[in-house]
Short mmCIF file of C-alpha atoms and ligand atoms in Angstrom, two decimals:
data_model
loop_
_atom_site.label_atom_id
_atom_site.label_comp_id
_atom_site.label_asym_id
_atom_site.label_seq_id
_atom_site.Cartn_x
_atom_site.Cartn_y
_atom_site.Cartn_z
CA MET A 1 -82.01 146.68 -106.32
CA ASN A 2 -83.74 143.89 -104.24
CA LEU A 3 -86.30 140.88 -104.74
CA LEU A 4 -89.18 143.42 -103.65
CA GLN A 5 -88.11 146.30 -106.26
CA SER A 6 -87.89 143.16 -108.99
CA LEU A 7 -91.32 141.26 -107.92
CA LEU A 8 -93.24 145.28 -107.79
CA PRO A 9 -94.01 145.37 -111.54
CA ILE A 10 -95.74 142.61 -111.74
CA ILE A 11 -97.19 142.00 -108.93
CA THR A 12 -98.80 145.88 -110.24
CA CYS A 13 -99.78 144.35 -113.30
CA LEU A 14 -101.64 141.00 -111.32
CA MET A 15 -103.30 143.55 -109.37
CA HIS A 16 -104.53 145.03 -112.33
CA GLY A 17 -105.19 142.16 -114.64
CA MET A 18 -107.76 140.86 -111.67
CA ALA A 19 -109.49 143.63 -112.02
CA CYS A 20 -110.12 144.46 -114.79
CA THR A 21 -110.87 141.22 -115.25
CA ARG A 22 -113.63 140.95 -113.42
CA GLU A 23 -114.39 144.68 -114.83
CA SER A 24 -114.54 143.64 -118.43
CA SER A 25 -115.13 139.93 -118.53
CA ASN A 26 -119.46 140.44 -117.17
CA LYS A 27 -119.29 142.53 -119.91
CA LEU A 28 -117.68 140.16 -122.33
CA ALA A 29 -119.75 136.97 -122.08
CA CYS A 30 -121.79 137.79 -124.57
CA LEU A 31 -119.30 136.94 -126.80
CA ASP A 32 -118.77 133.91 -125.44
CA VAL A 33 -120.61 130.92 -127.79
CA SER A 34 -121.42 127.57 -126.19
CA ILE A 35 -120.31 124.13 -128.24
CA HIS A 36 -124.05 123.71 -127.99
CA GLN A 37 -124.63 126.77 -130.07
CA LEU A 38 -122.65 125.96 -131.87
CA GLU A 39 -123.59 122.63 -133.04
CA GLN A 40 -126.71 124.27 -133.58
CA VAL A 41 -125.15 126.48 -136.08
CA LYS A 42 -124.06 124.08 -137.60
CA LEU A 43 -126.82 121.86 -138.03
CA GLU A 44 -128.21 124.79 -140.49
CA CYS A 45 -125.24 125.80 -142.10
CA ILE A 46 -125.30 122.57 -143.40
CA ARG A 47 -129.42 122.57 -144.07
CA GLN A 48 -128.20 125.85 -146.19
CA MET A 49 -125.16 124.85 -148.09
CA GLN A 50 -127.88 121.84 -149.22
CA VAL A 51 -130.30 123.74 -150.15
CA GLY A 52 -128.36 126.40 -151.51
CA LEU A 53 -126.54 123.15 -154.24
CA LYS A 54 -130.30 122.23 -155.35
CA GLY A 55 -130.04 126.02 -156.59
CA GLU A 56 -133.75 126.65 -154.10
CA ALA A 57 -134.40 129.44 -152.58
CA GLY A 58 -133.34 129.69 -148.74
CA GLY A 59 -129.59 128.63 -149.11
CA LEU A 60 -126.16 129.82 -149.82
CA PRO A 61 -125.30 130.54 -152.76
CA MET A 62 -123.05 127.38 -153.63
CA PHE A 63 -121.65 128.17 -157.00
CA PRO A 64 -120.87 125.91 -159.08
CA SER A 65 -117.08 126.68 -160.80
CA TYR A 66 -117.34 124.74 -163.95
CA ILE A 67 -113.45 123.02 -163.43
CA THR A 68 -114.38 119.81 -163.58
CA HIS A 69 -110.31 119.11 -164.38
CA PHE A 70 -107.66 118.78 -161.89
CA PRO A 71 -104.26 119.36 -161.53
CA SER A 72 -102.22 116.31 -161.76
CA GLN A 73 -98.99 118.22 -160.00
CA HIS A 74 -96.59 117.98 -163.22
CA GLU A 75 -98.34 121.27 -165.11
CA GLN A 76 -95.47 122.66 -166.28
CA GLY A 77 -95.30 126.15 -168.29
CA THR A 78 -95.31 129.93 -168.06
CA PHE A 79 -98.87 132.05 -167.91
CA LEU A 80 -100.12 134.83 -166.64
CA SER A 81 -103.17 135.32 -163.73
CA ALA A 82 -104.57 138.54 -161.76
CA ASP A 83 -106.38 138.67 -158.89
CA LEU A 84 -108.56 141.34 -157.48
CA GLY A 85 -108.32 141.10 -153.24
CA GLY A 86 -110.03 142.53 -150.09
CA THR A 87 -107.41 144.81 -150.32
CA TYR A 88 -104.81 144.55 -153.04
CA PHE A 89 -104.68 143.73 -156.66
CA ARG A 90 -102.39 141.70 -157.45
CA VAL A 91 -100.63 140.34 -161.00
CA ALA A 92 -98.01 137.48 -161.56
CA ILE A 93 -96.12 135.71 -164.35
CA VAL A 94 -95.53 132.14 -162.91
CA SER A 95 -93.91 129.10 -164.33
CA LEU A 96 -94.99 125.92 -163.23
CA GLU A 97 -92.21 123.62 -163.70
CA GLU A 98 -92.01 119.82 -162.12
CA GLU A 99 -93.43 119.58 -159.24
CA ASP A 100 -92.15 123.15 -158.28
CA TYR A 101 -93.04 126.84 -159.05
CA LYS A 102 -91.71 130.07 -159.26
CA PHE A 103 -92.73 133.93 -160.18
CA ILE A 104 -91.07 135.36 -162.51
CA LYS A 105 -92.78 138.14 -161.80
CA ARG A 106 -95.57 139.54 -159.14
CA PHE A 107 -95.87 142.62 -157.83
CA SER A 108 -99.08 144.25 -155.76
CA ILE A 109 -100.51 147.43 -155.75
CA PRO A 110 -103.38 148.57 -152.93
CA ILE A 111 -106.91 149.44 -154.38
CA PRO A 112 -106.70 153.32 -153.81
CA GLU A 113 -109.67 154.05 -151.65
CA GLN A 114 -111.72 155.87 -154.09
CA ILE A 115 -112.97 153.86 -156.45
CA LYS A 116 -113.86 150.95 -154.16
CA THR A 117 -117.56 152.40 -154.16
CA GLY A 118 -119.94 155.57 -156.56
CA LEU A 119 -122.33 155.25 -159.30
CA SER A 120 -119.12 153.86 -162.06
CA HIS A 121 -117.36 150.95 -161.68
CA GLU A 122 -115.40 151.50 -164.84
CA LYS A 123 -112.65 153.35 -162.59
CA LEU A 124 -111.57 149.93 -161.34
CA PHE A 125 -112.28 148.04 -163.82
CA ASP A 126 -109.62 150.94 -166.10
CA PHE A 127 -107.23 151.17 -162.90
CA MET A 128 -106.80 147.25 -162.99
CA ALA A 129 -105.74 147.21 -166.61
CA GLU A 130 -104.08 150.12 -167.07
CA GLU A 131 -101.99 147.87 -164.31
CA LEU A 132 -102.46 144.96 -165.71
CA VAL A 133 -101.15 146.74 -168.96
CA GLN A 134 -98.10 147.94 -168.14
CA PHE A 135 -96.89 145.74 -166.83
CA VAL A 136 -96.91 143.32 -169.79
CA LEU A 137 -95.53 145.05 -171.90
CA LYS A 138 -92.81 146.15 -169.23
CA TYR A 139 -92.00 141.88 -168.81
CA CYS A 140 -92.94 140.88 -172.11
CA PRO A 141 -93.71 143.47 -174.77
CA GLN A 142 -93.28 141.72 -178.03
CA SER A 143 -96.15 139.05 -177.01
CA LYS A 144 -99.03 139.30 -180.00
CA GLU A 145 -102.01 137.92 -177.36
CA ILE A 146 -101.84 136.65 -174.27
CA LYS A 147 -104.28 134.61 -172.17
CA LEU A 148 -105.18 135.70 -168.14
CA ALA A 149 -106.81 133.52 -165.44
CA PHE A 150 -108.64 136.09 -163.64
CA THR A 151 -109.69 135.68 -159.53
CA PHE A 152 -112.54 137.94 -158.53
CA SER A 153 -112.19 137.33 -155.30
CA TYR A 154 -116.24 138.56 -155.31
CA PRO A 155 -120.04 137.57 -155.68
CA PHE A 156 -120.45 136.26 -159.12
CA LEU A 157 -122.65 133.91 -160.18
CA GLN A 158 -120.25 131.08 -162.68
CA LYS A 159 -122.47 131.09 -166.81
CA ARG A 160 -118.67 129.22 -168.43
CA LEU A 161 -115.30 129.01 -167.03
CA ASP A 162 -114.40 132.78 -168.72
CA LYS A 163 -117.70 134.53 -167.61
CA GLY A 164 -119.14 135.15 -164.22
CA ILE A 165 -122.46 137.40 -163.36
CA ILE A 166 -121.81 140.05 -160.49
CA THR A 167 -124.51 139.30 -157.98
CA SER A 168 -122.69 141.53 -155.04
CA TRP A 169 -120.80 143.20 -153.60
CA SER A 170 -118.10 142.50 -150.30
CA LYS A 171 -115.24 144.09 -147.83
CA GLY A 172 -115.67 147.91 -148.26
CA ILE A 173 -116.62 147.59 -152.74
CA ASP A 174 -119.86 148.89 -153.23
CA LEU A 175 -120.50 149.51 -157.07
CA PRO A 176 -123.95 148.19 -157.86
CA SER A 177 -124.14 149.92 -161.41
CA ALA A 178 -121.80 146.61 -161.90
CA ILE A 179 -124.17 144.17 -160.67
CA GLY A 180 -126.16 141.91 -162.92
CA LEU A 181 -123.38 142.33 -166.42
CA ASP A 182 -120.58 139.51 -166.60
CA VAL A 183 -117.01 140.26 -164.35
CA VAL A 184 -115.01 138.90 -167.61
CA GLU A 185 -116.49 141.46 -170.13
CA LEU A 186 -116.07 144.46 -168.20
CA TYR A 187 -112.68 143.89 -167.87
CA GLN A 188 -112.02 143.11 -171.16
CA HIS A 189 -113.49 146.00 -172.48
CA SER A 190 -111.07 148.11 -170.17
CA LEU A 191 -108.37 145.73 -171.44
CA ASP A 192 -108.73 146.09 -175.04
CA LYS A 193 -109.03 150.28 -174.79
CA ARG A 194 -105.41 149.52 -174.17
CA THR A 195 -104.39 147.14 -175.94
CA GLY A 196 -104.43 145.30 -178.88
CA SER A 197 -104.67 148.07 -181.43
CA ASP A 198 -101.63 148.57 -183.71
CA GLY A 199 -100.15 145.08 -183.73
CA LYS A 200 -99.46 145.94 -179.68
CA THR A 201 -99.71 142.65 -177.62
CA ARG A 202 -103.87 141.63 -176.90
CA ILE A 203 -104.36 140.43 -173.66
CA LYS A 204 -107.32 138.15 -173.51
CA ILE A 205 -109.27 136.77 -170.56
CA VAL A 206 -109.70 133.09 -171.00
CA ALA A 207 -110.33 131.57 -167.53
CA LEU A 208 -112.54 133.36 -163.97
CA MET A 209 -112.57 132.18 -161.15
CA ASN A 210 -113.18 133.01 -156.94
CA ASP A 211 -110.16 133.11 -154.33
CA THR A 212 -112.00 129.69 -153.05
CA VAL A 213 -111.20 127.73 -156.10
CA ALA A 214 -107.70 129.25 -157.15
CA GLN A 215 -107.26 127.59 -153.84
CA VAL A 216 -107.98 123.96 -154.54
CA LEU A 217 -106.50 124.14 -157.46
CA ALA A 218 -103.03 126.02 -155.97
CA TYR A 219 -102.88 123.37 -153.22
CA LYS A 220 -103.77 120.41 -155.74
CA ARG A 221 -100.44 121.02 -156.86
CA ILE A 222 -99.19 120.43 -153.37
CA ASN A 223 -101.69 117.90 -151.97
CA LYS A 224 -103.86 116.43 -154.73
CA ASN A 225 -106.52 114.92 -151.45
CA ILE A 226 -107.73 118.07 -150.31
CA LEU A 227 -111.69 118.85 -149.67
CA LEU A 228 -111.87 122.45 -148.74
CA SER A 229 -109.82 125.02 -148.89
CA CYS A 230 -110.43 127.75 -146.21
CA ILE A 231 -109.81 132.00 -146.40
CA PHE A 232 -109.80 133.74 -143.25
CA GLY A 233 -108.60 137.41 -144.30
CA THR A 234 -110.71 140.62 -144.88
CA GLY A 235 -113.31 138.71 -146.38
CA THR A 236 -114.19 135.13 -145.53
CA ASN A 237 -115.11 132.05 -147.76
CA GLY A 238 -114.75 128.31 -148.71
CA GLY A 239 -114.01 125.85 -151.70
CA LEU A 240 -114.99 122.12 -151.51
CA VAL A 241 -114.75 119.45 -154.05
CA VAL A 242 -117.96 117.50 -154.15
CA THR A 243 -119.29 115.30 -156.85
CA VAL A 244 -121.62 116.77 -159.25
CA ASP A 245 -124.73 113.78 -158.58
CA LYS A 246 -128.26 113.71 -159.00
CA GLU A 247 -129.12 113.21 -155.36
CA THR A 248 -127.04 116.48 -154.31
CA PHE A 249 -128.16 119.45 -157.23
CA GLY A 250 -131.40 118.15 -157.29
CA PRO A 251 -133.38 117.72 -160.58
CA VAL A 252 -132.77 121.44 -161.86
CA GLN A 253 -129.16 122.50 -161.49
CA TRP A 254 -129.15 118.05 -162.43
CA ASP A 255 -130.71 118.97 -166.05
CA SER A 256 -127.99 122.31 -166.70
CA PHE A 257 -124.47 120.79 -165.59
CA GLY A 258 -124.20 118.66 -169.82
CA SER A 259 -120.61 117.94 -168.96
CA MET A 260 -120.46 118.28 -165.44
CA LYS A 261 -122.50 115.12 -164.76
CA ASP A 262 -120.68 112.50 -162.27
CA LYS A 263 -117.09 114.56 -162.11
CA GLN A 264 -116.25 116.32 -159.34
CA THR A 265 -115.97 120.40 -160.04
CA ILE A 266 -115.23 122.96 -157.19
CA ILE A 267 -118.19 125.25 -155.46
CA ASN A 268 -117.69 128.47 -154.32
CA THR A 269 -119.96 128.49 -151.31
CA GLU A 270 -120.11 132.11 -150.00
CA TRP A 271 -120.50 131.17 -147.05
CA GLY A 272 -119.26 134.36 -145.43
CA SER A 273 -123.24 135.53 -146.57
CA PHE A 274 -125.07 132.52 -143.77
CA PHE A 275 -126.99 134.14 -141.16
CA ASN A 276 -129.46 132.66 -139.40
CA PRO A 277 -130.62 135.57 -137.08
CA THR A 278 -132.22 132.86 -133.83
CA LEU A 279 -129.17 130.58 -133.51
CA LEU A 280 -126.07 132.52 -134.46
CA PRO A 281 -124.54 135.12 -131.28
CA ILE A 282 -125.40 138.29 -132.72
CA THR A 283 -124.93 141.15 -130.05
CA GLU A 284 -125.73 144.65 -130.16
CA TYR A 285 -122.23 144.95 -131.18
CA ASP A 286 -122.29 143.42 -133.67
CA GLU A 287 -126.45 144.76 -135.42
CA ARG A 288 -123.81 148.50 -134.96
CA VAL A 289 -120.60 147.54 -136.62
CA ASP A 290 -123.63 146.13 -139.43
CA ARG A 291 -125.54 149.18 -139.94
CA LYS A 292 -122.62 150.83 -140.08
CA SER A 293 -121.53 149.28 -143.16
CA ASN A 294 -121.81 149.67 -146.45
CA ASN A 295 -124.19 146.66 -147.02
CA PRO A 296 -126.66 146.26 -144.47
CA GLY A 297 -127.86 143.10 -143.65
CA LYS A 298 -125.69 141.26 -146.18
CA GLN A 299 -122.33 138.75 -145.63
CA ARG A 300 -123.57 139.13 -142.05
CA PHE A 301 -121.59 135.69 -141.14
CA GLU A 302 -118.34 137.64 -142.48
CA LYS A 303 -119.06 140.69 -140.39
CA LEU A 304 -119.18 138.46 -137.17
CA ILE A 305 -115.56 136.64 -137.98
CA SER A 306 -112.85 138.89 -140.62
CA GLY A 307 -110.85 140.99 -141.23
CA PHE A 308 -112.30 143.89 -142.27
CA TYR A 309 -114.80 143.49 -139.27
CA ILE A 310 -112.86 142.49 -135.95
CA SER A 311 -111.23 146.66 -135.05
CA GLU A 312 -114.92 147.74 -136.05
CA ILE A 313 -116.29 145.32 -133.60
CA VAL A 314 -113.06 145.43 -130.87
CA LYS A 315 -114.05 149.93 -131.20
CA GLU A 316 -117.91 148.83 -130.93
CA ILE A 317 -117.19 147.63 -127.33
CA LEU A 318 -114.79 149.44 -126.47
CA LYS A 319 -117.67 152.78 -127.33
CA SER A 320 -120.24 151.93 -125.34
CA ASP A 321 -118.72 149.84 -122.21
CA PHE A 322 -115.32 151.82 -122.24
CA SER A 323 -115.54 155.00 -123.64
CA ASP A 324 -112.60 156.58 -121.47
CA ILE A 325 -110.65 154.28 -123.52
CA TYR A 326 -112.21 153.99 -126.86
CA SER A 327 -111.29 158.43 -126.77
CA LYS A 328 -107.68 158.02 -125.88
CA TYR A 329 -106.83 154.37 -128.23
CA SER A 330 -109.57 154.32 -131.32
CA SER A 331 -107.15 155.95 -133.87
CA VAL A 332 -105.02 153.16 -133.30
CA ILE A 333 -107.21 149.84 -132.40
CA THR A 334 -106.34 148.28 -135.92
CA ASN A 335 -105.69 144.44 -136.83
CA GLU A 336 -102.10 144.64 -136.72
CA PHE A 337 -102.49 145.89 -133.08
CA ILE A 338 -105.76 143.81 -132.38
CA SER A 339 -103.35 140.68 -133.39
CA LEU A 340 -100.40 142.03 -130.80
CA ILE A 341 -102.01 142.41 -128.34
CA ALA A 342 -104.18 139.23 -128.39
CA ASN A 343 -101.12 136.94 -128.54
CA GLU A 344 -99.71 137.94 -125.64
CA GLU A 345 -100.16 135.30 -123.41
CA HIS A 346 -99.34 137.88 -120.36
CA LEU A 347 -98.95 141.58 -120.73
CA SER A 348 -96.04 142.03 -118.25
CA PRO A 349 -94.33 145.49 -117.90
CA SER A 350 -91.40 143.45 -119.93
CA GLN A 351 -93.54 143.47 -122.92
CA MET A 352 -95.31 147.18 -123.00
CA PRO A 353 -91.51 148.17 -124.64
CA THR A 354 -93.37 146.12 -127.19
CA ILE A 355 -96.37 147.14 -127.40
CA MET A 356 -95.40 151.29 -126.53
CA ASP A 357 -93.28 151.25 -130.00
CA HIS A 358 -95.98 149.81 -131.65
CA LEU A 359 -98.06 152.79 -130.72
CA SER A 360 -95.31 155.20 -131.21
CA LYS A 361 -95.54 154.40 -134.88
CA GLU A 362 -99.53 154.90 -134.76
CA SER A 363 -101.01 158.59 -134.61
CA PHE A 364 -101.11 158.33 -130.85
CA THR A 365 -97.77 159.96 -130.83
CA THR A 366 -100.00 162.93 -132.42
CA GLU A 367 -101.48 162.96 -129.01
CA PRO A 368 -99.63 165.50 -126.76
CA ARG A 369 -98.10 162.96 -123.94
CA ASN A 370 -98.65 165.42 -120.97
CA GLY A 371 -99.47 161.75 -118.80
CA LYS A 372 -103.24 161.36 -119.40
CA ASN A 373 -102.59 159.55 -122.32
CA ASN A 374 -99.50 157.98 -121.76
CA PRO A 375 -100.56 153.78 -122.10
CA THR A 376 -100.77 152.68 -119.08
CA ILE A 377 -101.01 148.52 -118.24
CA LYS A 378 -104.60 148.63 -117.22
CA ASP A 379 -106.08 150.23 -120.00
CA MET A 380 -103.61 147.66 -122.42
CA LEU A 381 -105.70 144.66 -120.44
CA ILE A 382 -108.64 145.56 -120.83
CA ILE A 383 -107.94 146.05 -125.28
CA GLN A 384 -106.08 142.81 -124.60
CA GLN A 385 -109.18 140.94 -123.43
CA ILE A 386 -111.59 142.61 -125.36
CA SER A 387 -109.55 141.60 -128.65
CA GLN A 388 -108.81 137.50 -126.72
CA SER A 389 -112.55 137.54 -126.66
CA VAL A 390 -113.32 138.39 -130.31
CA LEU A 391 -110.34 136.14 -131.38
CA ARG A 392 -111.84 133.45 -129.50
CA ARG A 393 -115.34 134.23 -131.12
CA CYS A 394 -114.01 134.56 -134.53
CA ALA A 395 -112.30 131.32 -134.23
CA ARG A 396 -115.45 129.31 -132.51
CA LEU A 397 -117.41 129.97 -135.40
CA SER A 398 -115.06 129.57 -138.05
CA ALA A 399 -114.68 126.34 -136.94
CA VAL A 400 -119.11 125.80 -138.10
CA LEU A 401 -118.15 126.47 -141.46
CA ILE A 402 -115.34 123.89 -141.77
CA VAL A 403 -117.92 121.05 -139.85
CA SER A 404 -120.49 122.26 -141.80
CA GLY A 405 -118.69 122.59 -145.23
CA LEU A 406 -116.68 118.89 -144.56
CA GLU A 407 -120.12 117.14 -143.98
CA VAL A 408 -121.98 118.57 -147.42
CA THR A 409 -119.22 116.51 -148.58
CA LYS A 410 -120.57 112.82 -147.96
CA ARG A 411 -116.73 111.68 -147.45
CA LYS A 412 -115.31 109.47 -144.71
CA ARG A 413 -113.74 112.03 -142.28
CA GLU A 414 -110.23 110.64 -142.53
CA GLU A 415 -110.58 112.18 -146.35
CA TYR A 416 -111.16 115.58 -144.79
CA VAL A 417 -107.94 116.99 -146.55
CA VAL A 418 -108.53 121.24 -145.63
CA SER A 419 -106.25 123.64 -146.82
CA PHE A 420 -106.14 127.57 -144.93
CA ASP A 421 -105.46 131.38 -146.35
CA GLY A 422 -105.43 134.83 -145.13
CA ALA A 423 -104.03 137.39 -143.39
CA LEU A 424 -106.75 136.62 -139.96
CA TYR A 425 -105.36 133.06 -140.00
CA GLN A 426 -101.87 133.64 -140.66
CA ASN A 427 -101.23 136.24 -138.48
CA SER A 428 -103.14 134.92 -134.91
CA PRO A 429 -102.01 132.10 -133.22
CA ILE A 430 -105.18 132.47 -130.73
CA PHE A 431 -107.27 132.83 -133.39
CA GLN A 432 -105.88 129.26 -135.52
CA ARG A 433 -105.89 126.53 -132.11
CA VAL A 434 -109.35 128.02 -131.15
CA LEU A 435 -110.21 127.01 -134.60
CA HIS A 436 -108.67 124.14 -134.71
CA GLN A 437 -109.96 122.95 -131.47
CA THR A 438 -112.94 123.71 -131.84
CA VAL A 439 -113.08 122.36 -135.55
CA GLN A 440 -111.97 119.05 -133.83
CA GLU A 441 -114.64 119.40 -130.99
CA LEU A 442 -117.03 119.31 -133.49
CA LEU A 443 -115.87 116.09 -134.65
CA ASN A 444 -115.91 114.50 -131.46
CA GLY A 445 -112.13 115.08 -130.98
CA PHE A 446 -110.79 114.31 -135.36
CA MET A 447 -108.26 116.34 -136.48
CA PRO A 448 -108.86 116.86 -140.15
CA THR A 449 -105.80 116.87 -142.49
CA VAL A 450 -104.40 121.13 -142.57
CA VAL A 451 -102.12 121.59 -144.88
CA TYR A 452 -101.22 125.66 -144.53
CA ARG A 453 -98.04 126.99 -146.86
CA SER A 454 -98.50 131.03 -145.41
CA ASP A 455 -96.23 131.32 -148.68
CA LEU A 456 -97.95 129.89 -151.96
CA HIS A 457 -100.20 133.13 -153.52
CA CYS A 458 -102.63 131.06 -154.10
CA THR A 459 -104.39 133.16 -155.91
CA LEU A 460 -102.43 133.49 -158.27
CA LEU A 461 -100.78 130.26 -158.24
CA GLY A 462 -104.32 128.73 -158.83
CA GLY A 463 -104.86 131.14 -161.95
CA ALA A 464 -101.83 129.32 -163.46
CA VAL A 465 -102.30 125.96 -162.57
CA LEU A 466 -105.89 125.89 -164.64
CA LEU A 467 -104.80 127.56 -167.57
CA ALA A 468 -102.03 124.85 -167.78
CA SER A 469 -104.19 122.23 -167.31
CA PRO A 470 -106.29 120.66 -170.08
CA ASP A 471 -109.89 120.97 -170.21
CA GLU A 472 -112.53 118.72 -169.41
CA LYS A 473 -112.29 116.23 -172.82
CA ASP A 474 -108.78 115.42 -171.93
CA SER A 475 -107.45 118.03 -174.93
CA PRO A 476 -103.73 118.69 -175.22
CA ILE A 477 -102.42 122.19 -173.86
CA ASP A 478 -103.35 124.68 -175.79
CA GLU A 479 -99.53 126.10 -176.69
CA SER A 480 -101.19 129.77 -177.30
CA THR A 481 -101.55 129.54 -173.87
CA PHE A 482 -98.06 129.60 -173.11
CA ILE A 483 -96.10 132.66 -172.77
CA ASN A 484 -92.73 132.36 -173.90
CA LYS A 485 -89.49 132.51 -171.61
CA ASN A 486 -87.85 134.28 -174.27
CA GLU A 487 -90.21 137.25 -174.83
CA PHE A 488 -89.13 137.96 -171.40
CA SER A 489 -87.62 141.35 -171.13
CA CYS A 490 -86.57 141.08 -166.95
C1 GLC B 1 -115.65 137.72 -149.61
C2 GLC B 1 -116.10 137.69 -151.04
C3 GLC B 1 -116.05 136.01 -151.50
C4 GLC B 1 -114.56 135.97 -151.26
C5 GLC B 1 -114.21 136.08 -149.83
C6 GLC B 1 -112.96 136.04 -149.35
O1 GLC B 1 -116.40 136.45 -148.58
O2 GLC B 1 -117.40 137.26 -150.82
O3 GLC B 1 -115.93 136.66 -152.81
O4 GLC B 1 -113.86 134.72 -151.92
O5 GLC B 1 -114.34 137.36 -149.55
O6 GLC B 1 -111.56 136.92 -150.33
#
């Protein structure tokens, strides 16, 4: 092969690249967000967080968790923990050891699509009960009563450590009959139908928390200075560590705080519901994604940045501005594909095999390969450019939430310690990079300490940590919370 022959594919790619860069850049300009715009959004986000903390209308939910005791980093024992996330229901037996932990048994199962929506919520709670009971009977059949920490990754107003009223649904679940009801009561009822009689093992839910709260507790075992937990996955949310003082919470909330006064607690911000139609860079594509969702008008920020909606935004852009490409590839535009293609710095012929390999695993292959439908570099470059623009906007907007949360804590910048979780953060280097850069930009060059462990399984670990921590009166750990290790039939 002479030099010209070997350079030809690269030259072709560059020419295609230049042509489609011009074509698509104009159309994608609406996804650019200036630092000035981000600053404005930040001020509004801080305002809504402060209003929410005072319990006044017009603010973010800012739900208090009622947790006032934080891990000492030395808790020990073996505990049962479960989590209803955006895509999976997960369960684990977690063993906490001095400065370490391990999952003795852990399993996760996708939530069946058919029980996520409908007139009755019972099927969802029965599904979780059935899975959990089978797990417990298999691994700890001799126990009389097992205490459970339950992480529920949806919005609820916490009334006590073991009581939370469902306020709305998100991330594709829509079961209106459960709104206004207590999560713990609903789940306990489904569990009791299956356990407890005839001397069988009973599972008792003793603690309920949101996944942001579980994340704070899990990361506190690693770094006790965690101030903010961030989730960028199927949904998005942040958990803030704040001191319950009169000035921050206002007279009405303050009066109802009882034993929480002057102590530190974790606030579930529910920042995915943040919205301001004037300041946020909402495009026609976002409007369409919102209208097509099962909760139009709700969780508007989540719909701009979270994994559940990213592929929808990319598809809307293709549909309206690049319809040929849309009809060819719509079935393969998944988050996995977007992450893969967006993270290639330069899409060259040598990388086509990886992309083709991915496409061949998808339904794309069901189309006849008659030449017309074969993936081309030009198509890939356009999809890449759209995906990168969407992810960059996600990251820049996400940075605003982080900085707003940190500033609401009124701590010194040196105390800013942030933890991360979620598939979008984990799988998308471009999202991570732009997010960190923008946080730094918004803090005039200062970078908070970032704590991140992809193997942590925060929601399950956080539940166990909570069960292991004595309550706010510093009473000794209730021994009955433990699962006796000798009971395992592993
Ligand atoms: C959604 C839920 C929220 C959860 C987040 C991350 O925004 O409303 O409760 O924390 O997803 O899972």
